[in-house]
C-alpha atoms as one frame of an Amber mdcrd trajectory, in Angstrom:
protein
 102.747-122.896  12.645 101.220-124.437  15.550 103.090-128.010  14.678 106.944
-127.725  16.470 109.080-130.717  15.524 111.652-131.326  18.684 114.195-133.200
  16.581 117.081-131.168  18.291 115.547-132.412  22.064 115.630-135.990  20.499
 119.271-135.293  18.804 120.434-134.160  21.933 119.318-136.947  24.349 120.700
-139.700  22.285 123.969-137.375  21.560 123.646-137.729  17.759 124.720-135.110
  15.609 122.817-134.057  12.298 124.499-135.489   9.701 124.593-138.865  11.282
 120.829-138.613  12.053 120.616-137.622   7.758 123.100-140.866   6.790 121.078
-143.350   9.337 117.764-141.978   7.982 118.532-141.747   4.407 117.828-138.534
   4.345 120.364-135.599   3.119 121.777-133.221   5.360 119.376-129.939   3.765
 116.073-131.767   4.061 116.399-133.066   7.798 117.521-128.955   8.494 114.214
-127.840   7.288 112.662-130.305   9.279 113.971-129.597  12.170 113.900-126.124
  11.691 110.310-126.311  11.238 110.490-125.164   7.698 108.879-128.308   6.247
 105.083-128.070   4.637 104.784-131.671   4.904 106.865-135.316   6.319 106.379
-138.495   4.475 105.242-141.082   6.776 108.192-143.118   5.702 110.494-140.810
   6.914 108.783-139.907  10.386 109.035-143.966  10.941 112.997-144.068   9.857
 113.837-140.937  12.566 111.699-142.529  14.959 113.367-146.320  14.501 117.102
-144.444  14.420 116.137-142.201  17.777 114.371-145.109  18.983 111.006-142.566
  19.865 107.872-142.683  19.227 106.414-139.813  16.652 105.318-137.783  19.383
 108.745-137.209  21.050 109.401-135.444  17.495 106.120-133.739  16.773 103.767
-131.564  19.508 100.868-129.027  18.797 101.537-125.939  20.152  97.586-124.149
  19.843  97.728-119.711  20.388  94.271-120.035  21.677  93.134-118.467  18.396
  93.307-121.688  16.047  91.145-123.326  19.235  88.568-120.460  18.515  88.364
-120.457  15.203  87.407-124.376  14.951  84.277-123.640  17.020  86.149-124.320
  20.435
């Protein structure tokens, strides 16, 4: 998946564990571990704004594209 979610980088620099992150959020525990795990198919908008107001980030802090050069040739580029 060419989407990498850098929760853990976000967790780390505000020195918030997990399950706080999941109580602040409203979120449980399971779902925020596929998310940051990068096991998640999709991320309600709702939810991307909640981690980003608790981490104080923006949504790109959490989310990058990470292309293989492939995915670039494939869409023409």
């Amino acid at each position: 998946m060419p989407i990498v979610v850098d929760i853990d980088v976000m967790l780390a620099r505000r020195k918030m564990s997990v399950g706080e992150l999941a109580d602040r959020v409203g979120i449980t525990p399971a779902n925020l571990a596929v998310l940051k795990n990068g096991r998640a198919k999709a991320v309600r908008f709702a939810t991307l704004a909640a981690l980003c107001e608790v981490l104080a980030c923006q949504p790109g802090d959490l989310l990058r594209w990470e292309g293989d050069g492939e995915d670039e040739r494939a869409a023409g580029g």
